[in-house]
PDB file of C-alpha atoms in Angstrom:
ATOM      1  CA  MET I   5     123.379  22.810  53.254  1.00 89.00           C
ATOM      2  CA  PRO I   6     122.933  26.142  53.787  1.00 94.00           C
ATOM      3  CA  VAL I   7     119.593  25.914  55.601  1.00 96.00           C
ATOM      4  CA  LEU I   8     121.322  23.809  58.175  1.00 95.00           C
ATOM      5  CA  LEU I   9     124.874  25.873  58.539  1.00 96.00           C
ATOM      6  CA  GLN I  10     123.294  28.970  59.534  1.00 97.00           C
ATOM      7  CA  ILE I  11     122.376  27.800  63.588  1.00 97.00           C
ATOM      8  CA  ALA I  12     126.378  28.218  63.840  1.00 96.00           C
ATOM      9  CA  GLU I  13     125.239  31.917  64.426  1.00 95.00           C
ATOM     10  CA  LEU I  14     123.504  31.259  67.492  1.00 96.00           C
ATOM     11  CA  GLY I  15     126.205  28.982  68.888  1.00 95.00           C
ATOM     12  CA  GLY I  16     129.411  28.591  66.566  1.00 96.00           C
ATOM     13  CA  PRO I  17     130.644  24.979  65.226  1.00 95.00           C
ATOM     14  CA  ILE I  18     130.183  23.246  69.059  1.00 97.00           C
ATOM     15  CA  LEU I  19     126.358  23.927  68.188  1.00 97.00           C
ATOM     16  CA  LEU I  20     126.526  22.215  64.802  1.00 96.00           C
ATOM     17  CA  SER I  21     128.402  19.478  65.901  1.00 97.00           C
ATOM     18  CA  SER I  22     125.910  18.815  68.627  1.00 97.00           C
ATOM     19  CA  LEU I  23     123.264  18.445  66.303  1.00 97.00           C
ATOM     20  CA  CYS I  24     125.336  16.476  64.055  1.00 97.00           C
ATOM     21  CA  LEU I  25     126.070  14.113  67.190  1.00 97.00           C
ATOM     22  CA  ALA I  26     122.550  14.035  68.350  1.00 97.00           C
ATOM     23  CA  VAL I  27     121.592  12.865  65.004  1.00 97.00           C
ATOM     24  CA  ASN I  28     123.948  10.213  64.643  1.00 98.00           C
ATOM     25  CA  GLY I  29     123.287   8.979  68.314  1.00 97.00           C
ATOM     26  CA  ALA I  30     119.057   8.875  67.171  1.00 97.00           C
ATOM     27  CA  ILE I  31     120.079   6.547  64.401  1.00 97.00           C
ATOM     28  CA  TYR I  32     122.496   4.583  66.766  1.00 97.00           C
ATOM     29  CA  GLU I  33     119.634   3.799  68.637  1.00 96.00           C
ATOM     30  CA  VAL I  34     117.155   2.685  66.068  1.00 96.00           C
ATOM     31  CA  VAL I  35     119.697   0.402  64.752  1.00 96.00           C
ATOM     32  CA  THR I  36     120.359  -0.998  67.912  1.00 96.00           C
ATOM     33  CA  ALA I  37     116.715  -1.467  68.842  1.00 96.00           C
ATOM     34  CA  VAL I  38     116.370  -3.044  65.165  1.00 96.00           C
ATOM     35  CA  ARG I  39     119.574  -5.392  65.488  1.00 96.00           C
ATOM     36  CA  LEU I  40     118.756  -6.629  68.831  1.00 96.00           C
ATOM     37  CA  ARG I  41     114.218  -7.175  68.578  1.00 95.00           C
ATOM     38  CA  ARG I  42     114.269  -4.492  70.886  1.00 96.00           C
ATOM     39  CA  PRO I  43     110.964  -1.538  71.013  1.00 95.00           C
ATOM     40  CA  LEU I  44     111.895   0.767  68.680  1.00 94.00           C
ATOM     41  CA  PRO I  45     112.868   4.220  71.465  1.00 95.00           C
ATOM     42  CA  TYR I  46     110.788   7.014  70.333  1.00 94.00           C
ATOM     43  CA  ARG I  47     111.607   9.991  72.659  1.00 95.00           C
ATOM     44  CA  ALA I  48     114.933  10.657  71.878  1.00 94.00           C
ATOM     45  CA  PRO I  49     114.336   9.818  67.814  1.00 95.00           C
ATOM     46  CA  LEU I  50     111.495  12.454  67.776  1.00 97.00           C
ATOM     47  CA  ALA I  51     113.368  14.613  69.554  1.00 97.00           C
ATOM     48  CA  VAL I  52     116.264  14.885  67.250  1.00 97.00           C
ATOM     49  CA  LEU I  53     113.458  14.948  64.490  1.00 97.00           C
ATOM     50  CA  GLY I  54     112.333  17.747  66.203  1.00 98.00           C
ATOM     51  CA  CYS I  55     115.504  19.910  66.705  1.00 97.00           C
ATOM     52  CA  VAL I  56     116.439  18.994  62.865  1.00 98.00           C
ATOM     53  CA  VAL I  57     113.274  20.862  61.704  1.00 98.00           C
ATOM     54  CA  ALA I  58     113.466  24.095  64.563  1.00 98.00           C
ATOM     55  CA  THR I  59     116.952  24.161  62.615  1.00 98.00           C
ATOM     56  CA  VAL I  60     115.598  23.871  58.966  1.00 98.00           C
ATOM     57  CA  VAL I  61     112.970  26.270  59.925  1.00 98.00           C
ATOM     58  CA  TYR I  62     115.678  28.802  61.556  1.00 98.00           C
ATOM     59  CA  GLY I  63     117.938  28.665  58.737  1.00 97.00           C
ATOM     60  CA  ALA I  64     115.013  29.142  56.109  1.00 98.00           C
ATOM     61  CA  VAL I  65     114.232  32.456  57.695  1.00 98.00           C
ATOM     62  CA  ARG I  66     116.827  34.072  58.698  1.00 97.00           C
ATOM     63  CA  ILE I  67     118.759  33.333  54.680  1.00 98.00           C
ATOM     64  CA  ALA I  68     114.980  35.246  54.061  1.00 98.00           C
ATOM     65  CA  GLN I  69     116.232  37.774  56.324  1.00 97.00           C
ATOM     66  CA  MET I  70     119.553  38.369  54.718  1.00 96.00           C
ATOM     67  CA  ASP I  71     118.396  38.183  51.663  1.00 97.00           C
ATOM     68  CA  ALA I  72     115.957  40.743  52.295  1.00 97.00           C
ATOM     69  CA  ALA I  73     118.575  43.318  53.719  1.00 96.00           C
ATOM     70  CA  VAL I  74     120.662  42.673  51.322  1.00 95.00           C
ATOM     71  CA  GLU I  75     118.156  43.665  48.686  1.00 95.00           C
ATOM     72  CA  GLU I  76     117.326  46.769  50.696  1.00 96.00           C
ATOM     73  CA  ALA I  77     121.214  47.576  51.229  1.00 95.00           C
ATOM     74  CA  PRO I  78     122.675  50.293  49.396  1.00 94.00           C
ATOM     75  CA  GLN I  79     124.589  49.726  46.219  1.00 93.00           C
ATOM     76  CA  VAL I  80     128.557  50.634  46.100  1.00 94.00           C
ATOM     77  CA  ARG I  81     130.420  50.791  43.179  1.00 95.00           C
ATOM     78  CA  VAL I  82     133.655  49.485  43.621  1.00 96.00           C
ATOM     79  CA  GLY I  83     137.080  49.704  41.605  1.00 95.00           C
ATOM     80  CA  LEU I  84     140.131  47.500  41.278  1.00 93.00           C
ATOM     81  CA  VAL I  85     143.473  49.189  40.214  1.00 92.00           C
ATOM     82  CA  GLN I  86     145.699  46.336  38.592  1.00 87.00           C
ATOM     83  CA  THR I  87     148.916  46.710  37.030  1.00 84.00           C
ATOM     84  CA  ASN I  88     149.702  44.009  34.976  1.00 84.00           C
ATOM     85  CA  MET I  89     153.095  43.413  36.948  1.00 84.00           C
ATOM     86  CA  GLY I  90     153.681  40.366  38.432  1.00 81.00           C
ATOM     87  CA  ILE I  91     154.925  39.631  42.290  1.00 79.00           C
ATOM     88  CA  PHE I  92     158.391  39.418  41.504  1.00 85.00           C
ATOM     89  CA  ALA I  93     158.295  42.532  38.490  1.00 83.00           C
ATOM     90  CA  LYS I  94     156.551  44.759  41.437  1.00 78.00           C
ATOM     91  CA  ARG I  95     159.396  43.644  43.913  1.00 80.00           C
ATOM     92  CA  ALA I  96     162.164  44.422  41.236  1.00 86.00           C
ATOM     93  CA  GLU I  97     160.825  47.534  39.983  1.00 85.00           C
ATOM     94  CA  ALA I  98     158.896  49.086  43.053  1.00 82.00           C
ATOM     95  CA  ARG I  99     159.040  52.728  42.157  1.00 86.00           C
ATOM     96  CA  GLU I 100     157.249  51.672  38.550  1.00 87.00           C
ATOM     97  CA  GLY I 101     154.734  49.393  39.928  1.00 85.00           C
ATOM     98  CA  HIS I 102     153.636  52.263  42.704  1.00 86.00           C
ATOM     99  CA  LEU I 103     153.578  54.546  39.248  1.00 89.00           C
ATOM    100  CA  ARG I 104     151.382  52.440  37.358  1.00 90.00           C
ATOM    101  CA  HIS I 105     148.950  52.589  40.589  1.00 90.00           C
ATOM    102  CA  LEU I 106     148.941  56.222  40.708  1.00 91.00           C
ATOM    103  CA  ALA I 107     148.406  56.797  37.405  1.00 92.00           C
ATOM    104  CA  GLN I 108     145.600  54.218  36.742  1.00 93.00           C
ATOM    105  CA  THR I 109     143.973  55.424  39.829  1.00 94.00           C
ATOM    106  CA  PRO I 110     142.357  58.791  38.837  1.00 95.00           C
ATOM    107  CA  GLU I 111     141.778  57.002  35.135  1.00 93.00           C
ATOM    108  CA  LEU I 112     139.551  54.785  36.885  1.00 94.00           C
ATOM    109  CA  GLU I 113     137.692  57.769  38.919  1.00 95.00           C
ATOM    110  CA  ARG I 114     136.571  59.394  35.973  1.00 94.00           C
ATOM    111  CA  THR I 115     135.943  56.470  33.745  1.00 94.00           C
ATOM    112  CA  ALA I 116     134.177  54.137  36.174  1.00 93.00           C
ATOM    113  CA  ARG I 117     133.410  56.567  38.762  1.00 94.00           C
ATOM    114  CA  PRO I 118     133.680  54.229  41.972  1.00 96.00           C
ATOM    115  CA  ASP I 119     132.298  54.758  45.633  1.00 95.00           C
ATOM    116  CA  LEU I 120     135.839  52.754  46.787  1.00 96.00           C
ATOM    117  CA  ILE I 121     138.927  51.783  44.622  1.00 95.00           C
ATOM    118  CA  ILE I 122     141.007  48.985  45.824  1.00 94.00           C
ATOM    119  CA  TRP I 123     144.666  48.677  45.238  1.00 90.00           C
ATOM    120  CA  PRO I 124     146.390  45.102  45.638  1.00 86.00           C
ATOM    121  CA  GLU I 125     148.490  44.400  48.918  1.00 80.00           C
ATOM    122  CA  THR I 126     151.651  44.115  46.345  1.00 74.00           C
ATOM    123  CA  ALA I 127     150.764  48.198  45.489  1.00 73.00           C
ATOM    124  CA  LEU I 128     153.112  49.283  47.902  1.00 74.00           C
ATOM    125  CA  ALA I 129     155.668  46.254  48.458  1.00 61.00           C
TER     126      ALA I 129
END
């Protein structure tokens, strides 16, 4: 659930693990009290419930903030050059692969007018 994962920016995976441990600990306390016919504990489960509610609220607010920031961000047109050569063919004919990338790049610039052109990591292999 993405709404629960947002607290990772505050404390990383340790905070997420701590929340999981707290929830499991509260469940254990309640189940143990029921099995042993003791009075139900309320402080620890309520504290953990408060932490979970705070986590959900924080996550919902943070997701809304990030969605708004993405909406307001400028758009970037990205073009990708692919030579339609397999990895082994590119290694066997490295010059041919490089020439294809060089030939396709200006064509992509003319037709799509991208802000950024990306070559694959094997373009110069």
